[in-house]
XYZ file of C-alpha atoms in Angstrom:
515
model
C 0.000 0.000 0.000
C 2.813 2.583 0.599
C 3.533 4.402 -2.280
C -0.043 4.211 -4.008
C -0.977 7.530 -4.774
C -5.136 7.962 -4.389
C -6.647 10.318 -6.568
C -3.552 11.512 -8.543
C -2.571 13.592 -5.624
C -1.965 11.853 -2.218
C 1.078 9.933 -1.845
C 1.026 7.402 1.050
C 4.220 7.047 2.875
C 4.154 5.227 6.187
C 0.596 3.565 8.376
C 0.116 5.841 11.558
C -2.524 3.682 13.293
C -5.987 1.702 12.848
C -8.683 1.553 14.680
C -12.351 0.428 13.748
C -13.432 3.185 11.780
C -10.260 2.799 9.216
C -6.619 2.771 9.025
C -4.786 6.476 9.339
C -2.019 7.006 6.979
C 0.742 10.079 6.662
C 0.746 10.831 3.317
C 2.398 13.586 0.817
C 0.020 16.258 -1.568
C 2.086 16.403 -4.253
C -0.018 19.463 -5.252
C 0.626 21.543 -1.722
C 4.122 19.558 -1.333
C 2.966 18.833 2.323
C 2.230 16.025 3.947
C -1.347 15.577 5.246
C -3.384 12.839 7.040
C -4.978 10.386 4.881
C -7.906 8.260 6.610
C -9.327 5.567 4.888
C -13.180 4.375 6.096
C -14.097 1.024 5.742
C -17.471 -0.128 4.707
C -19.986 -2.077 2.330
C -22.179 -1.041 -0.387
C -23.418 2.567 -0.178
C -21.030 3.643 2.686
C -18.817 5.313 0.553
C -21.210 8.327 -0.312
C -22.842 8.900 3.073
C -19.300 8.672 4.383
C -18.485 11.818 1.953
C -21.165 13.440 2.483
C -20.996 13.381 6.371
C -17.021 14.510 5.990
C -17.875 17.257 3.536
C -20.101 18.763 6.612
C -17.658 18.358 8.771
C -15.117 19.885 6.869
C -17.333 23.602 7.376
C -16.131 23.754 11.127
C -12.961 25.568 11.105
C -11.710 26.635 14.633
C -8.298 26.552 15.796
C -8.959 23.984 18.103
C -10.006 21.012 15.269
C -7.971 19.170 13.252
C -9.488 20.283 9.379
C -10.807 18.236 7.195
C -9.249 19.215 3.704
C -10.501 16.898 0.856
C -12.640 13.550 0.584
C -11.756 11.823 -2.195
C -13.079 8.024 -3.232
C -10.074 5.457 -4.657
C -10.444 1.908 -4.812
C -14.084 2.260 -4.376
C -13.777 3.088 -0.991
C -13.319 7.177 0.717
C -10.300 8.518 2.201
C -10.729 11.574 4.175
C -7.778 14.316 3.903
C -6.983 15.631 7.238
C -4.027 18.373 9.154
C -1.285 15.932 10.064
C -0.602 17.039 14.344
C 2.599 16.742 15.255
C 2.283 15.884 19.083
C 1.043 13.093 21.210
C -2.325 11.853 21.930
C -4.539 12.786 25.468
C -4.743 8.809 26.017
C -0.647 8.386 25.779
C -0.184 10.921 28.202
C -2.636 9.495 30.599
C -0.143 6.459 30.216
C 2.228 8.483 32.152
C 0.005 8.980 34.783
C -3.007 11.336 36.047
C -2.287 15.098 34.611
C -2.744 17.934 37.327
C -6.077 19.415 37.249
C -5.184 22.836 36.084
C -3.853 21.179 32.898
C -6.783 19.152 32.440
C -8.966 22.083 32.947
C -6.849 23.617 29.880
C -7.407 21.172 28.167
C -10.983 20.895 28.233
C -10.959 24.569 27.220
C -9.865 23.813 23.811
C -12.152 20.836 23.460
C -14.866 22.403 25.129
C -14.470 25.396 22.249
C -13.683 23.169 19.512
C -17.236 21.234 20.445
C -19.138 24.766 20.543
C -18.171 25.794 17.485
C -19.341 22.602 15.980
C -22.363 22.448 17.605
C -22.761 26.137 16.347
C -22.706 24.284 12.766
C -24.925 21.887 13.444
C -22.715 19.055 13.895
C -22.063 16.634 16.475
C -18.519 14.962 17.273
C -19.957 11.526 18.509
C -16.361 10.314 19.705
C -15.087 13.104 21.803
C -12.344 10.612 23.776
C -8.627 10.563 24.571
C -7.428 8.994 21.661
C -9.504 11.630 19.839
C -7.447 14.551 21.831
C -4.541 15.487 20.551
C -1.296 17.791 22.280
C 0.856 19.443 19.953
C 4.372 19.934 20.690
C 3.321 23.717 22.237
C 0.913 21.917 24.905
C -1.948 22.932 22.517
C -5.108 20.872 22.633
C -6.834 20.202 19.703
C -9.863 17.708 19.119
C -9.398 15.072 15.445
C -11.582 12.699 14.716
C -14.445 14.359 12.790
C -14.901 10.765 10.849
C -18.160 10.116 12.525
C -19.346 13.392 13.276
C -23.233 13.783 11.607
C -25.418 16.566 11.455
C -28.585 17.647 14.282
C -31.099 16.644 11.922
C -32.736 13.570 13.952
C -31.827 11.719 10.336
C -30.538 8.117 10.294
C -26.603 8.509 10.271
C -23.196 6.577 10.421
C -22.826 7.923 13.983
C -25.845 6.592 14.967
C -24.044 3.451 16.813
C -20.645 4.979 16.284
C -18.826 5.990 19.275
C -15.833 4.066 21.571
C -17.112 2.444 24.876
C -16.780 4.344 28.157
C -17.281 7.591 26.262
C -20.620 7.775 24.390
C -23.217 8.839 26.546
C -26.101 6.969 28.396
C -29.142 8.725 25.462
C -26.602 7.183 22.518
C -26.572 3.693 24.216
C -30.614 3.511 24.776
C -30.969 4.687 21.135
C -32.457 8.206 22.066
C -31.873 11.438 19.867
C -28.427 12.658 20.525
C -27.364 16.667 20.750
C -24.804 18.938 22.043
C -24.815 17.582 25.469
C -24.008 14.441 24.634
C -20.786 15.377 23.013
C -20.242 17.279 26.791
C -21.455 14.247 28.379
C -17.923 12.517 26.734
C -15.982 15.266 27.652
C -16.428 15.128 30.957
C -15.455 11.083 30.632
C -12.405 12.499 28.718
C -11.471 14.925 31.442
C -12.536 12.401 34.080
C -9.673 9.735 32.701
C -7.114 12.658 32.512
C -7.084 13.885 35.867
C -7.922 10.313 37.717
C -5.931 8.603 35.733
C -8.361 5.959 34.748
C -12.063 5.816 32.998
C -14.950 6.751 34.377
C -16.393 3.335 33.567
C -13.942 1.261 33.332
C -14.649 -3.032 33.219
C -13.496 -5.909 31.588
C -15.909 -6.104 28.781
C -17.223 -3.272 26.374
C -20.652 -4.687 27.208
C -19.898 -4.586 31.039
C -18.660 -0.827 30.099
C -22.210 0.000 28.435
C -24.098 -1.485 31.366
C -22.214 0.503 33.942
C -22.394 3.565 31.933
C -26.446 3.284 31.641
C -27.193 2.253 35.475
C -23.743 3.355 37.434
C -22.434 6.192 38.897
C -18.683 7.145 38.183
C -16.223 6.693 41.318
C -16.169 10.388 42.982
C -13.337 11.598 41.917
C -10.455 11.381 43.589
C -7.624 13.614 42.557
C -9.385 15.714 40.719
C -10.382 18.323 44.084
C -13.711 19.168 45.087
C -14.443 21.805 42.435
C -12.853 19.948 39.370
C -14.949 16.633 40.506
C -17.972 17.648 41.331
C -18.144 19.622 37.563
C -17.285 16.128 36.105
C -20.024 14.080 38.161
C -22.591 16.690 37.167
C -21.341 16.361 32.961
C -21.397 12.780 33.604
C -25.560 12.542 34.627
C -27.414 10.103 33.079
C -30.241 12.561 32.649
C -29.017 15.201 29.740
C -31.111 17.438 31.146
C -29.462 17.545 34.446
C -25.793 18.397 33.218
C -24.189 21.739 33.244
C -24.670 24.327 30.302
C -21.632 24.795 28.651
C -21.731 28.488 29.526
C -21.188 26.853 33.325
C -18.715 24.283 32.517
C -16.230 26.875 30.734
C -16.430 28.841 33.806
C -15.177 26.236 36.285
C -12.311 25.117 33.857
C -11.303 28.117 33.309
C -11.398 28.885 36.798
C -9.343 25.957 37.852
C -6.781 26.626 35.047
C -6.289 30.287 36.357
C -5.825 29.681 39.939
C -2.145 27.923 39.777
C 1.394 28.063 39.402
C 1.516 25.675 37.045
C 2.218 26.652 33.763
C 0.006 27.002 31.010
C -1.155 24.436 28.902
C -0.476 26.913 26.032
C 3.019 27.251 26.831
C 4.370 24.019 28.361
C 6.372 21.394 25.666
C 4.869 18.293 24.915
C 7.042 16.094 22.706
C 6.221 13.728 20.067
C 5.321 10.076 20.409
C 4.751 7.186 18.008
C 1.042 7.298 16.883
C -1.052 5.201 19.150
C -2.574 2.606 16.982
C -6.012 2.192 18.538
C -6.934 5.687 17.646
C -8.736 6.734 14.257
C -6.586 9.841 13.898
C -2.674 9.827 13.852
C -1.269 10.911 16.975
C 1.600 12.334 16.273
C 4.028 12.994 12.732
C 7.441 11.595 14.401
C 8.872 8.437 16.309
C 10.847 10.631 19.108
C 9.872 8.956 22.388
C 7.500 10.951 25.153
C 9.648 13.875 26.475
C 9.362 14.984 30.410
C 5.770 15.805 31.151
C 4.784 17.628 34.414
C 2.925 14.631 36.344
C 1.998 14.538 40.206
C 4.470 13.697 42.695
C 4.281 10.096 43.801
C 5.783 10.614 47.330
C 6.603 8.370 50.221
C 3.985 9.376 52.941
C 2.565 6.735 54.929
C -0.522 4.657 53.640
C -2.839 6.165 56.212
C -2.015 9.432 55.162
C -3.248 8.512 51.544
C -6.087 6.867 52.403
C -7.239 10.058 54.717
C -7.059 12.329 51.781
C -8.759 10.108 49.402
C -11.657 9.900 51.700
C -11.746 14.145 52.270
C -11.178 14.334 48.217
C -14.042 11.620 47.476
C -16.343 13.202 50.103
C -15.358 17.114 48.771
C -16.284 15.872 45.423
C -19.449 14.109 46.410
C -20.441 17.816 47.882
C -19.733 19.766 44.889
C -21.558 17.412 43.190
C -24.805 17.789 44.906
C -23.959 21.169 44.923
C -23.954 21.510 41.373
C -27.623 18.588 40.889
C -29.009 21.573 43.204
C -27.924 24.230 40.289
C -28.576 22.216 37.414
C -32.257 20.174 38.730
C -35.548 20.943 39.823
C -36.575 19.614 42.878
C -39.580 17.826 42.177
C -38.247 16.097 39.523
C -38.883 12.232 39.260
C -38.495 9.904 42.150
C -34.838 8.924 42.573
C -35.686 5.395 44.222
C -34.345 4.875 48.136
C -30.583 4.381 46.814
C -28.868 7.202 45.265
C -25.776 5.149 44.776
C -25.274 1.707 45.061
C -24.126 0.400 48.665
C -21.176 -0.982 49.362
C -21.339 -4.680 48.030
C -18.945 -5.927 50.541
C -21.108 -4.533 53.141
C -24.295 -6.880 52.365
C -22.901 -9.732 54.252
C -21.196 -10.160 56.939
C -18.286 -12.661 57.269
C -19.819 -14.464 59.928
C -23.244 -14.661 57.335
C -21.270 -16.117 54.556
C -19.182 -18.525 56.998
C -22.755 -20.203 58.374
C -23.477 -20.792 54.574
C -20.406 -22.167 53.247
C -18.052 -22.975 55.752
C -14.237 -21.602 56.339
C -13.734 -18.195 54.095
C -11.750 -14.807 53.354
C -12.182 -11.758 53.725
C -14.319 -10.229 51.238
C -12.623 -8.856 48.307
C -13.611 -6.410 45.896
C -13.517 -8.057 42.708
C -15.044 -5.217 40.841
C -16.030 -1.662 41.076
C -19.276 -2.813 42.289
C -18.544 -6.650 43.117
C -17.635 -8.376 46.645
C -16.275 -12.260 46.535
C -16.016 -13.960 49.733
C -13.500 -17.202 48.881
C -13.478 -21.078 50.239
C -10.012 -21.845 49.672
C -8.891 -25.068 49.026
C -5.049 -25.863 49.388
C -4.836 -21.909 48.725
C -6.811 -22.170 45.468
C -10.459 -20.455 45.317
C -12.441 -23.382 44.512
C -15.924 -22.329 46.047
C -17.266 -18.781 46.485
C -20.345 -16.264 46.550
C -19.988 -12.902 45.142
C -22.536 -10.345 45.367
C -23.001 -7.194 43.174
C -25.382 -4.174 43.003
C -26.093 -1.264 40.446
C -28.261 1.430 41.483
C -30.693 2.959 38.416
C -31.618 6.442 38.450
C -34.288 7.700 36.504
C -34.798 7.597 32.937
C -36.137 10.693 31.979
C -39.430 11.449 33.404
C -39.758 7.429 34.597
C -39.269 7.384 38.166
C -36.036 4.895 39.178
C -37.833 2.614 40.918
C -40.101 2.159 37.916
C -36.981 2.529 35.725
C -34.986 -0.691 37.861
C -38.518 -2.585 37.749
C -37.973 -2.554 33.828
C -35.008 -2.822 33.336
C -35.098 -5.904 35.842
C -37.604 -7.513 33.885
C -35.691 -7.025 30.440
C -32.400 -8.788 32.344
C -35.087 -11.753 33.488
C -35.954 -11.985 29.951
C -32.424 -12.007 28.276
C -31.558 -14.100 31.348
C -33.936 -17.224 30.408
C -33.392 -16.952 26.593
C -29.816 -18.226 27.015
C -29.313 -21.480 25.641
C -27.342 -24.047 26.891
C -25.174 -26.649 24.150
C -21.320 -27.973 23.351
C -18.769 -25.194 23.938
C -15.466 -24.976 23.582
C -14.713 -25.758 27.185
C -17.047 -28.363 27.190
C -20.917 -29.040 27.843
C -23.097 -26.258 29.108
C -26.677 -26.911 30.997
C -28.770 -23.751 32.337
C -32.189 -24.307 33.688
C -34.868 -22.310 33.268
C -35.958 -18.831 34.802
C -37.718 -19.373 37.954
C -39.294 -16.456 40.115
C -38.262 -16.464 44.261
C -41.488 -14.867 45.956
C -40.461 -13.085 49.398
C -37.004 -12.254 48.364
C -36.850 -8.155 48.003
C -39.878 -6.713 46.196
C -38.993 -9.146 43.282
C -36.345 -11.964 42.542
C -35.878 -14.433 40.213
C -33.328 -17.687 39.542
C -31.074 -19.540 37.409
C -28.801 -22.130 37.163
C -25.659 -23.238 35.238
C -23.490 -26.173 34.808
C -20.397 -26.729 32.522
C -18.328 -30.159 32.950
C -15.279 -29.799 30.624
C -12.103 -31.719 30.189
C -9.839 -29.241 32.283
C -12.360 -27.455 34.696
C -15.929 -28.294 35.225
C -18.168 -25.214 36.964
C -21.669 -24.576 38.893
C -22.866 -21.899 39.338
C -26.528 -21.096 41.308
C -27.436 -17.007 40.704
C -29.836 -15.175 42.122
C -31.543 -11.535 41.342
C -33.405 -9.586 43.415
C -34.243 -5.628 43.156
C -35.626 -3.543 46.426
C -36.960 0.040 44.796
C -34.394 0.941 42.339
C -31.185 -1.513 43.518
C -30.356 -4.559 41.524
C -28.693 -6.951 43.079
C -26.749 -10.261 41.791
C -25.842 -12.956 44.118
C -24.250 -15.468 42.873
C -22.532 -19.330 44.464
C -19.993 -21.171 42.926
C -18.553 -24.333 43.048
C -15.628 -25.228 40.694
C -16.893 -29.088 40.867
C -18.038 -31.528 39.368
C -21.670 -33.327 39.749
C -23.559 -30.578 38.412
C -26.222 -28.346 40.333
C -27.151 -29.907 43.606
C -30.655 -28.828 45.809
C -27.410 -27.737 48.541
C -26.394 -24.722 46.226
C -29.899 -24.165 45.288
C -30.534 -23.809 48.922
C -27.211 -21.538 49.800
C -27.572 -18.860 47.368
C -31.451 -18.299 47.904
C -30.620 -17.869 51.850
C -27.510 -15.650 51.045
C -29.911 -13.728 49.075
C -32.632 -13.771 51.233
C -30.087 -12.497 53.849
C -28.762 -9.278 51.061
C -32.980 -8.470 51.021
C -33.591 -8.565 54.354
C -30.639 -5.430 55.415
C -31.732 -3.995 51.937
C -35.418 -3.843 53.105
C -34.713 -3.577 56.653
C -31.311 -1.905 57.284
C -29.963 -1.990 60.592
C -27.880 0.743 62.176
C -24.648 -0.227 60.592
C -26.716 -1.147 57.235
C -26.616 0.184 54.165
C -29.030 3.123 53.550
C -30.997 4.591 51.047
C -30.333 8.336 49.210
């Protein structure tokens, strides 16, 4: 492919990176004698012209703080969209390094925060505002690339409708409701979220365990961020786009933030080059010089407890601003909010002593996930039998109050949960029994069982789901056995569950408690 030459004009020298949407090329105009960004889009049968068509719009935003769109030209049958070529180093490689200070992240979410106005001032929507998608030129200059999927506000079918990188497309896009300007915010605050934390918003395993937490989880309160810094990004990451700052309020914060410090401007400090990330659908950079020094955060060597006491003021300073900022941004009498305004502690829904009646000797409970406790059975130091338990809190969804809104959604995971089949895998033979509902467990429960006996590890696995107003809970018992489901691990999860309902329903003093 190097060397080809696409529409008698762009040379391609050298693959920057690939991602999804296409591959991203540095190429030479032999016209200009420059060298430009070349992106080629992949797709089927009629992509090629909606693809061109969608660029061409794109291509009318001109503000300092984009990366232009040039020329869109169609070789091979397929387009190629002609872009600036950045010389500096995407947002995500620096957050590789390390959490950025918040007065540079504030900068930075100046220049995307502008770039996104004047876009939305053309109609247009982004639809993958995102680290990769942030790039720092060699001045410390932000500017946001990536126009590739960007469509027009007309409510029209697009090639953004689905478009968009998990973690940072916002709740509406996921649930297949009309996207607009706040939406594009909504990712921004994700993007400024990973920056100053040093780690996504949402961040799981799985892109599907990513969309589920984005739709029915809260983000961690920020940490490092500081009070006024975190409690703007919890408020641009509501589910509700209703409820999230104007921009008008967020450029005030950020550019109070990035004001108040001795650290030097974003528009001044040196960035160097890196190799273009590959994962991104814009090159990151035009040279192969490795990362120069970046300001990052001390790491010092103060004592653990030290830490831990100013994570705990930071988390609860954020939490504050960001009730302070749902009083600015919500009316009051909005729709019921359910008894749980975050999701308690899962480690907190059974005791040790609870879990040791049920299944004999076990750890401590371990956080296995953001919003998952395990409590292990060790066997010759090797996890062998366990119960887990883990809980998502849904707020509302729109003007459908949360408790209503977890009562659906509940019933559309009970549904999804008894269509899956059983069969021959790959690791061996798979047996789930029907969906059966638990009356007298939380307001409603159902469930379900799973078996898989393999050559190399054979599995069971008894789950149970139970919602109280708007929590959802999973408990779940596992035996890494053979001998397939037994009426003994039918009987231990439903009393560990009934035991998570019954402090749910009924909290104690040291219980968990409802918002």
């Amino acid at each position: 492919m190097t060397g080809r030459t696409l529409a008698g004009r762009y040379r391609l020298l050298e693959r920057l990176g690939e991602g999804g949407a296409g591959t991203v090329w540095r190429a030479r105009d032999e016209t200009l004698r420059r060298d430009v960004a070349v992106k080629e889009l992949r797709g089927g049968a009629g992509f090629a012209e909606r693809a061109i068509a969608e660029a061409r719009a794109a291509a009318r935003v001109n503000h300092p703080a984009i990366v232009m769109v040039h020329d869109v030209v169609t070789d091979g049958g397929l387009p190629w969209i002609v872009m600036d070529l950045i010389d500096g180093v995407s947002l995500d490689r620096l957050i590789e390094r390390g959490p950025l200070p918040a007065p540079r992240v504030a900068a930075i979410g100046l220049r995307v925060l502008a770039a996104l106005e004047a876009a939305h001032a053309h109609g247009m929507l982004h639809r993958d505002v995102k680290p990769g998608n942030v790039l720092v030129e060699r001045d410390g200059t932000a500017v946001l690339a990536d126009f590739g999927i960007a469509a027009p506000m007309t409510g029209e079918q697009s090639l953004a409708d689905r478009a968009g990188s998990a973690g940072y497309t916002a709740p509406e896009r996921l649930r297949e409701e009309p996207a607009g300007p706040q939406s594009d915010l909504w990712a921004l605050g994700a993007t400024l979220y990973a920056a100053v934390e040093g780690r996504a918003p949402f961040r799981r395993d799985h892109p599907a365990a990513v969309a589920a937490a984005v739709l029915m989880h809260d983000p961690p309160a920020p940490v490092l961020a500081g009070p006024e810094l975190g409690g703007l990004l919890l408020a641009m990451l509501a589910k509700d786009p209703a409820r999230r700052p104007a921009p008008a309020a967020v450029r005030q914060v950020l550019d109070r933030i990035a004001a108040t410090t001795s650290y030097r401007s974003v528009a001044t400090a040196p960035v160097a080059p890196a190799v273009p990330h590959g994962a991104s659908a814009v090159p990151h950079g035009a040279s192969a010089v490795p990362h120069g020094a970046l300001p990052v955060p001390a790491r010092t060597g103060r004592r653990r407890r030290l830490r831990v006491a100013a994570a705990v003021v930071a988390v609860s300073a954020a939490a504050g601003a960001a009730i302070a900022w749902s009083t600015v941004t919500s009316p009051g009498d909005g729709p019921d909010r359910g008894r749980f305004a975050a999701a308690p502690e899962a480690c907190d829904l059974l005791t040790v002593e609870q879990v040791r009646e049920l299944v004999g000797q076990v750890t401590d409970p371990r956080m296995t996930k953001v919003d998952e406790c395990t409590w292990n059975y060790l066997k010759r130091g090797v996890p062998y039998r366990w119960i887990s338990v883990q809980t998502q809190a849904v707020p509302p969804h729109g003007e459908t109050p949360a408790p209503e809104a977890a009562r659906l959604l509940f019933e559309g995971m009970r549904r999804e949960t008894d269509s899956e089949a059983g069969g021959d895998t790959a690791f061996g033979r798979q047996t789930r029994s029907r969906v059966r509902a638990l009356p007298g467990v939380g307001e409603e429960a159902f469930a379900r069982d799973y078996a898989r006996e393999g050559a190399n590890i054979s599995r069971t696995v008894c789950s149970v789901w139970l919602r109280v107003s708007n929590l959802i809970v999973r408990v779940e018992w596992t035996r890494a056995e053979d001998g397939g489901v037994r009426p003994a691990d039918r009987r231990t999860v439903l009393r560990a569950a009934e035991r998570v309902a019954a402090g749910l329903v009924t909290p104690g003093p040291s219980g968990p408690s409802g918002g």
